[in-house]
PDB file of C-alpha atoms in Angstrom:
ATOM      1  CA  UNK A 141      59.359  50.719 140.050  1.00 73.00           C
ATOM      2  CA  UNK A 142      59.483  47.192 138.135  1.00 72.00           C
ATOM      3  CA  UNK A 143      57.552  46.032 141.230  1.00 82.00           C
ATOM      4  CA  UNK A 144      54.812  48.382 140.645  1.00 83.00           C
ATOM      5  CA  UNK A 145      54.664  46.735 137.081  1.00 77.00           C
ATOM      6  CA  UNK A 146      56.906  49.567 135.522  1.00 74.00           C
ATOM      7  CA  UNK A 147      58.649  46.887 133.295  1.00 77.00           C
ATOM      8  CA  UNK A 148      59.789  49.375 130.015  1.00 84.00           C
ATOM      9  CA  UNK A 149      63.345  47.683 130.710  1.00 91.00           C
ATOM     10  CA  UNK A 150      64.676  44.961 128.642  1.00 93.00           C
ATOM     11  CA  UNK A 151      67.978  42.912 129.778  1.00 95.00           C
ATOM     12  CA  UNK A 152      70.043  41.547 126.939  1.00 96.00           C
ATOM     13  CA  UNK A 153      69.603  37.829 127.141  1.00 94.00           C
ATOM     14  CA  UNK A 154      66.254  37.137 128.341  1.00 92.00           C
ATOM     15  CA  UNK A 155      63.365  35.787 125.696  1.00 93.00           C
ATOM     16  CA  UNK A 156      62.005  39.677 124.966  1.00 92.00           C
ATOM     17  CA  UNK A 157      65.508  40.622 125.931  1.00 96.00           C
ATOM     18  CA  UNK A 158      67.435  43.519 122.975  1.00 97.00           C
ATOM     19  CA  UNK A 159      69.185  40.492 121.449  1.00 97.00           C
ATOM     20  CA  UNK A 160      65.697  39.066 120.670  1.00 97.00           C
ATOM     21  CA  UNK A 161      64.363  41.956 120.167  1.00 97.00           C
ATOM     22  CA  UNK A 162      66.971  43.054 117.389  1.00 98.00           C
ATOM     23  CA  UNK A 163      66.411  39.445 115.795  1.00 98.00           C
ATOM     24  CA  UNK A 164      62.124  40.425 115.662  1.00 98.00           C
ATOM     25  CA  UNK A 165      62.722  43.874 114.672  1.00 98.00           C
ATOM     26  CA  UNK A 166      65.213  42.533 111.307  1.00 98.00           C
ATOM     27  CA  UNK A 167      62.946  39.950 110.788  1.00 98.00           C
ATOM     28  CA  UNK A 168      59.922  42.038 110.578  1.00 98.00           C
ATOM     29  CA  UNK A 169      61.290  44.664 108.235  1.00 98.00           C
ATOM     30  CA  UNK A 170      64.102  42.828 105.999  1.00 97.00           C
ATOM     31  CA  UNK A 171      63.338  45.495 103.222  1.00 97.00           C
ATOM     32  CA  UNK A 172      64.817  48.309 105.263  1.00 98.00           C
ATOM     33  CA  UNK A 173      66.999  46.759 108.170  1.00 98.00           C
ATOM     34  CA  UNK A 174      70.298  44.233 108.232  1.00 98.00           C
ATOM     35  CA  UNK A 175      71.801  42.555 111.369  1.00 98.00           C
ATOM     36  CA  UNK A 176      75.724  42.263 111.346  1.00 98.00           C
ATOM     37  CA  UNK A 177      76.807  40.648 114.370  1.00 98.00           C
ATOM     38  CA  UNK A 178      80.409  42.830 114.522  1.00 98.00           C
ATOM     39  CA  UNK A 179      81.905  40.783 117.532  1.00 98.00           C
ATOM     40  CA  UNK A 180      81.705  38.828 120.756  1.00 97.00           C
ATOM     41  CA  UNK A 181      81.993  39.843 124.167  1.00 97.00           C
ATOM     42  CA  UNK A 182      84.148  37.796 126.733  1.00 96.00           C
ATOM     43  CA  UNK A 183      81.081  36.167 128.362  1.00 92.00           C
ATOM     44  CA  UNK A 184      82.622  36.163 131.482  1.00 79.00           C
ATOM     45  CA  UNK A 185      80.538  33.842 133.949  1.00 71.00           C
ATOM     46  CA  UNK A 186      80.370  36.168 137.276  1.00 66.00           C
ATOM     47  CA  UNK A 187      80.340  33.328 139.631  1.00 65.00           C
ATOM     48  CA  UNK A 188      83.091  31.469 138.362  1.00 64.00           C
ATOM     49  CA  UNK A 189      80.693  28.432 138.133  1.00 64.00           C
ATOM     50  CA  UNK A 190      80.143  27.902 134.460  1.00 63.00           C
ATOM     51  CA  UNK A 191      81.148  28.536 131.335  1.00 67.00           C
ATOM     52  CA  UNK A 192      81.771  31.351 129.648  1.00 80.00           C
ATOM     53  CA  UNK A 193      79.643  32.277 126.845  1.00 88.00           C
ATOM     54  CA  UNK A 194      80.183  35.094 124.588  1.00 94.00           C
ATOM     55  CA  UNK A 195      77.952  37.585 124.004  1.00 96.00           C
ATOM     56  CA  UNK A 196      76.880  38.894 120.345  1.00 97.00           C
ATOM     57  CA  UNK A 197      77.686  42.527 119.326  1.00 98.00           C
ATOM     58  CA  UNK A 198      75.162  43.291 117.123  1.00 98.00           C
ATOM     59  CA  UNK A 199      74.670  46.325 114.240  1.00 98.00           C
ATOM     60  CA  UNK A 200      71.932  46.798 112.319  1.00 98.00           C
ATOM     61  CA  UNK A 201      71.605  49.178 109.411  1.00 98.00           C
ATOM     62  CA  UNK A 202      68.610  51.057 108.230  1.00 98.00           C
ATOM     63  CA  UNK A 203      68.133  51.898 104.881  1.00 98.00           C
ATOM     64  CA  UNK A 204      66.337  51.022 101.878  1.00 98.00           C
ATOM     65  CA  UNK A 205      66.779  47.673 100.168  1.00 98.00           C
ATOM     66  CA  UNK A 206      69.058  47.087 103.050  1.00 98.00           C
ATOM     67  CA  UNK A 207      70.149  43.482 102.703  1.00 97.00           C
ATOM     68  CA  UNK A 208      70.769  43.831  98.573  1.00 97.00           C
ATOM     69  CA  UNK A 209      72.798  47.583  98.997  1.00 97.00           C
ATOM     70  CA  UNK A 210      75.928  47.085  99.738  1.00 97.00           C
ATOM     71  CA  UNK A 211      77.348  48.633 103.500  1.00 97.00           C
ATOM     72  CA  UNK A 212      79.034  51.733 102.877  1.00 97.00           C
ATOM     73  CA  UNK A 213      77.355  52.645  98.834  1.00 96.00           C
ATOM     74  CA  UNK A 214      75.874  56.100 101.005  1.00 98.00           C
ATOM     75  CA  UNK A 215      76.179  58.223 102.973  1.00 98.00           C
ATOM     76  CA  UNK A 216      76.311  56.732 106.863  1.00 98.00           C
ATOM     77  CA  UNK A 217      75.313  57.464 110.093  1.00 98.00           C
ATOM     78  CA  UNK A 218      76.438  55.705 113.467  1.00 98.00           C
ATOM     79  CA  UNK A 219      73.801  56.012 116.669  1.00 98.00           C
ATOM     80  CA  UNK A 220      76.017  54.140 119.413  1.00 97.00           C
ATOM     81  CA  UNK A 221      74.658  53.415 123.118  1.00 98.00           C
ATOM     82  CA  UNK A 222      75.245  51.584 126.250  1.00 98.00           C
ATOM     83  CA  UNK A 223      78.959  51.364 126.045  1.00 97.00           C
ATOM     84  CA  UNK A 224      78.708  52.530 129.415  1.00 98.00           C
ATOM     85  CA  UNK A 225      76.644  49.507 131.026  1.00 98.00           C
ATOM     86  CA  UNK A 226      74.478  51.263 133.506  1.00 98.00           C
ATOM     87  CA  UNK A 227      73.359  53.637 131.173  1.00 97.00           C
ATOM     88  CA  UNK A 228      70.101  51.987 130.200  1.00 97.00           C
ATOM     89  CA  UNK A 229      68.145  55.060 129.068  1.00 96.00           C
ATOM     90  CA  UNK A 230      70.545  55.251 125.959  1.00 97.00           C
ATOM     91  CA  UNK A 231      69.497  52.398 124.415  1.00 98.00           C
ATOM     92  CA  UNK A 232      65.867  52.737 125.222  1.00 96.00           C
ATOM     93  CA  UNK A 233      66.444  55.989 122.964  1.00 97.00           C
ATOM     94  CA  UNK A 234      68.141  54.044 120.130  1.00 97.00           C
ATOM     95  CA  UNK A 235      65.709  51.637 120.005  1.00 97.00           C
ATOM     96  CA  UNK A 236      62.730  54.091 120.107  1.00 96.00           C
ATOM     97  CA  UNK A 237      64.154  56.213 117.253  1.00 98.00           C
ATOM     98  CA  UNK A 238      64.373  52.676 115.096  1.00 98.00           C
ATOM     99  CA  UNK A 239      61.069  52.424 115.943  1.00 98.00           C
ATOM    100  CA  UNK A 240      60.186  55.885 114.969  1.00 98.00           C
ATOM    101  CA  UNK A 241      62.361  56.015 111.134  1.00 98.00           C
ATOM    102  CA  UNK A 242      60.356  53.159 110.472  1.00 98.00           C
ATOM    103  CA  UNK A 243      57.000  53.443 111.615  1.00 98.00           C
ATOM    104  CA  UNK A 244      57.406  57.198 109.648  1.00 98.00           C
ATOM    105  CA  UNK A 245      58.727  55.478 106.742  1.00 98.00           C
ATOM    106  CA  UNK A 246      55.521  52.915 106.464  1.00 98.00           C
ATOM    107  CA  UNK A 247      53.494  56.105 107.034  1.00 98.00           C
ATOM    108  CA  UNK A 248      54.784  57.687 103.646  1.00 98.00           C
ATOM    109  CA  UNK A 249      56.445  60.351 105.489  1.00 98.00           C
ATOM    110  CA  UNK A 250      58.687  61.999 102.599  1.00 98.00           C
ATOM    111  CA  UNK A 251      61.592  63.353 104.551  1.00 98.00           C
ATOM    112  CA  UNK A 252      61.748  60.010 106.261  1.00 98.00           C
ATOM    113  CA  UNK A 253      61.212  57.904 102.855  1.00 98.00           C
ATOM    114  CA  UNK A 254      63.945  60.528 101.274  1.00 98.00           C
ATOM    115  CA  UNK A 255      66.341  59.920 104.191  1.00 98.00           C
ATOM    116  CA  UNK A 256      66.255  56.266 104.049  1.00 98.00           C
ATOM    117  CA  UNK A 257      66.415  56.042 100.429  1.00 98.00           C
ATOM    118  CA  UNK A 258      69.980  58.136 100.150  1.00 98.00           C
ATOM    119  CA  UNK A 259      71.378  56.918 103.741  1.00 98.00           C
ATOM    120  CA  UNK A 260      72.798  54.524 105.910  1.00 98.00           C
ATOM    121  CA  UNK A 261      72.178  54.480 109.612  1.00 98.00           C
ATOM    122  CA  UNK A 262      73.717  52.085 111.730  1.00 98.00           C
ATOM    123  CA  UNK A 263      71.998  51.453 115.471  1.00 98.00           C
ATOM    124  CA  UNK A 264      74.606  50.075 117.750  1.00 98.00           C
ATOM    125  CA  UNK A 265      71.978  49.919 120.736  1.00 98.00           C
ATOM    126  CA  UNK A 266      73.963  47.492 123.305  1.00 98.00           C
ATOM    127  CA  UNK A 267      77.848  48.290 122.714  1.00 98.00           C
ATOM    128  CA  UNK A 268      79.045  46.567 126.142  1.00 98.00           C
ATOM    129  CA  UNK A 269      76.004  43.417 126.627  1.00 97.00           C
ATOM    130  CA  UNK A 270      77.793  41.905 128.886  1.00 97.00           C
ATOM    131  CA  UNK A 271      78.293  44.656 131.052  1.00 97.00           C
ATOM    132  CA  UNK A 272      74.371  45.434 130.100  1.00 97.00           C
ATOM    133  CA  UNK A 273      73.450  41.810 131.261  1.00 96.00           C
ATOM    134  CA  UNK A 274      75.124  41.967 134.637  1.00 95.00           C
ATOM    135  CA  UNK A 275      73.533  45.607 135.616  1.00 96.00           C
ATOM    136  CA  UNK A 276      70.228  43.179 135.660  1.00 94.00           C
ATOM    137  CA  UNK A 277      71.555  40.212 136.921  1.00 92.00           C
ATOM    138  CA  UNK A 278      74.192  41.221 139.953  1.00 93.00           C
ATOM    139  CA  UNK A 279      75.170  45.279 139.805  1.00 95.00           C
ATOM    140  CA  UNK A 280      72.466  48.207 138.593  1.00 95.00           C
ATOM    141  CA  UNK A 281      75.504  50.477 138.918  1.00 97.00           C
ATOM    142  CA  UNK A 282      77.698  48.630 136.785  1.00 97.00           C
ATOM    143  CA  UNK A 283      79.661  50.710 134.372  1.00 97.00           C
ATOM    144  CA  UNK A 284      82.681  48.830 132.630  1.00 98.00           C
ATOM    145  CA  UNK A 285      82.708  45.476 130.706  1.00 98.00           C
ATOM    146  CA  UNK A 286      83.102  41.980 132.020  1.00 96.00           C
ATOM    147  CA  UNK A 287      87.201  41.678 131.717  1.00 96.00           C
ATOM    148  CA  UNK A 288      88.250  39.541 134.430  1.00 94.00           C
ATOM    149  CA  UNK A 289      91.439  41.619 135.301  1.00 96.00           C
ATOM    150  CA  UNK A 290      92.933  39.569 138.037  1.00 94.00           C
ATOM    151  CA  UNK A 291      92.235  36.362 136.437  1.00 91.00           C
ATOM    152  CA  UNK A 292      90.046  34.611 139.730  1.00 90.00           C
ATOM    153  CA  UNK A 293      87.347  33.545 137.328  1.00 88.00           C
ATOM    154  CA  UNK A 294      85.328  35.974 139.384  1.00 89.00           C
ATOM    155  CA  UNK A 295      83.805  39.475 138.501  1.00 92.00           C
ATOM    156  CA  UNK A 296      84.552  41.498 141.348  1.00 94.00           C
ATOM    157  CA  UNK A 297      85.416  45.356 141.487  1.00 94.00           C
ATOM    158  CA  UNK A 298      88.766  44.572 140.639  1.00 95.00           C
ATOM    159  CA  UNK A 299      87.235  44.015 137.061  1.00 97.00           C
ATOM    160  CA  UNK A 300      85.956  45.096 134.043  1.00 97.00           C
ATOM    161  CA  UNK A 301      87.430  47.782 131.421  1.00 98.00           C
ATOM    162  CA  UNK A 302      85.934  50.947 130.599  1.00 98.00           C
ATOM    163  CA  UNK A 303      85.220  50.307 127.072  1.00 97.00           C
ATOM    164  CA  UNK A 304      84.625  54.234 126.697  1.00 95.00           C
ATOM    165  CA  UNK A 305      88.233  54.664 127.799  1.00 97.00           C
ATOM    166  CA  UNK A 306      89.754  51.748 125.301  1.00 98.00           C
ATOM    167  CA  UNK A 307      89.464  53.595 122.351  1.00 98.00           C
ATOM    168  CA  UNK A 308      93.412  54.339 120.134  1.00 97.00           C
ATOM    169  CA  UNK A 309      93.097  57.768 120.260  1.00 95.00           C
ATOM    170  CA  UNK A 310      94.892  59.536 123.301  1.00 94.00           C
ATOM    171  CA  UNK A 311      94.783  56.149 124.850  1.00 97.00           C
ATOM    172  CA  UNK A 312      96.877  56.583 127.976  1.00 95.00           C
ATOM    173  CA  UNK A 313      97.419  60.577 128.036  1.00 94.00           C
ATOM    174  CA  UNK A 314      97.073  60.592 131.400  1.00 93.00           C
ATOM    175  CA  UNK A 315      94.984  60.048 134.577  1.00 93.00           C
ATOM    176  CA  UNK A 316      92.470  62.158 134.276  1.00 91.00           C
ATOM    177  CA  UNK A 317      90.222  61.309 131.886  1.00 90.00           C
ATOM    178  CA  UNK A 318      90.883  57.776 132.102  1.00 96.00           C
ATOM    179  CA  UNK A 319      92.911  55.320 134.831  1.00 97.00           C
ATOM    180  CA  UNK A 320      95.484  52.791 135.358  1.00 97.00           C
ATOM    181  CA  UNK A 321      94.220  51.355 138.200  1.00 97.00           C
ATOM    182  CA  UNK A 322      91.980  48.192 137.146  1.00 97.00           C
ATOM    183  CA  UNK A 323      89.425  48.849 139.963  1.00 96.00           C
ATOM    184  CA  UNK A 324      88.443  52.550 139.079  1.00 97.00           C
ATOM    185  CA  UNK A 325      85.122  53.093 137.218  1.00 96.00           C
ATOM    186  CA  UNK A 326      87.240  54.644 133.981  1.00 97.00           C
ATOM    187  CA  UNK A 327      90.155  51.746 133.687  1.00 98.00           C
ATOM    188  CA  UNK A 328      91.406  52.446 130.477  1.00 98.00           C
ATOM    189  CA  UNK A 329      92.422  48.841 130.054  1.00 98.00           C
ATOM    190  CA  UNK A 330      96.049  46.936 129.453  1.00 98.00           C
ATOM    191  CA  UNK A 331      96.516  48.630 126.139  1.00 98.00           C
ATOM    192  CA  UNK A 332      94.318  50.535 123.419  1.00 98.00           C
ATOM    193  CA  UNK A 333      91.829  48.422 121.727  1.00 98.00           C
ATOM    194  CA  UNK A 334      92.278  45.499 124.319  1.00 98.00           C
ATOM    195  CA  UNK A 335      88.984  44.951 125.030  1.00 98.00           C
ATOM    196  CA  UNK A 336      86.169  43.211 122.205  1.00 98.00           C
ATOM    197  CA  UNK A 337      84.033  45.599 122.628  1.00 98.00           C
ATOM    198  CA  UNK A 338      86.419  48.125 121.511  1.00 98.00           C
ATOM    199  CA  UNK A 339      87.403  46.481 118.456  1.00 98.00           C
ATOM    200  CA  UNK A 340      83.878  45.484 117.283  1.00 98.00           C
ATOM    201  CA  UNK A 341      82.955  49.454 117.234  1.00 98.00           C
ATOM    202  CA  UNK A 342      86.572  49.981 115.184  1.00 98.00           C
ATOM    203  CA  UNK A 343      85.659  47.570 112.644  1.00 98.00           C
ATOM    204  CA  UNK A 344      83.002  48.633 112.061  1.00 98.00           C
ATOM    205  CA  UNK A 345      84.456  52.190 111.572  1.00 96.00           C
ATOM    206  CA  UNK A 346      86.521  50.574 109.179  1.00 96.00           C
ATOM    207  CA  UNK A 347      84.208  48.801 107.414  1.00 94.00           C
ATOM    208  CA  UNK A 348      81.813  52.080 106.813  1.00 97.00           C
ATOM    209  CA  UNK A 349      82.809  55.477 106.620  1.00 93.00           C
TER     210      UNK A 349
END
């Protein structure tokens, strides 16, 4: 498809990458949108070559007189994608619904103006970039985050933590809904809330309610 000039995709890093692209998008509307950068990723370096270089989590919030409101003065709403790295469709949805509150907004759209005026919603639109980057770099089929498990300063199947699976909450039940074994597509990871990822998305739980 992207050789047929289907090109809709955006990686995380590149120059019109979602990084960027959540930099233009703030930049363009600082009356309604803030950028929080929550966390960093391990920037694992795949081929063990170079450094690593970690990768922002980013959170914007939507709402009205964003950057002068204080986080968590209204109601709030959380619209979370990709923690799942293949998944790219999720945060072409997140990003398209941005796009949509605001374009609506500028358009007088009362519901829309009303919304934004009494509520906070946060867009989350890359939770795992690292594992985002490397589904359009070495791996479409990617799923978990760049942890190097085994410690070769290699990412190999061995790696990577499902960040899905990370979360406190049941952490470790059992083996079916998540797994020990560090190769499996669901690794739950060494222990609960191991993983950056993981605790970028908590704080910001904590930090709005």
């Amino acid at each position: 498809q992207k050789d047929a000039g289907y090109t809709v995709w955006q990686d995380y890093d590149g120059p019109d990458g979602m990084r960027a692209y959540m930099d233009e998008v703030v930049a363009a509307n600082p009356d309604l949108l803030k950028q929080e950068v929550i966390g960093q990723t391990y920037g694992t370096d795949p081929e063990g070559d170079g450094p690593d270089v970690p990768r922002d989590i980013v959170a914007l919030k939507l709402t009205v007189d964003a950057n002068t409101v204080a986080d968590n003065s209204r109601p709030a709403v959380l619209y979370s994608a990709t923690q799942h790295a293949r998944e790219w469709i999720s945060t072409e949805v997140s990003q398209r619904l941005l796009e949509w509150l605001i374009k609506m907004y500028r358009e007088d759209r009362q519901e829309i103006v009303d919304l934004l005026g009494s509520t906070e919603l946060w867009f989350v639109m890359v939770a795992n970039p690292d594992g985002y980057q490397y589904t359009f770099d070495h791996d479409r089929l990617w799923r978990k985050n760049l942890r190097d498990n085994d410690g070769d300063n290699m990412i190999t199947s061995a790696d990577g933590v499902d960040p899905n699976r990370n979360f406190p909450q049941n952490w470790n039940y059992d083996d079916e809904g998540s797994a020990s074994i560090t190769a499996d597509q669901t690794y739950r990871g060494p222990a609960a809330a191991s993983e950056p990822e993981t605790q970028a998305m908590i704080g910001l739980y904590d930090r709005v309610d």
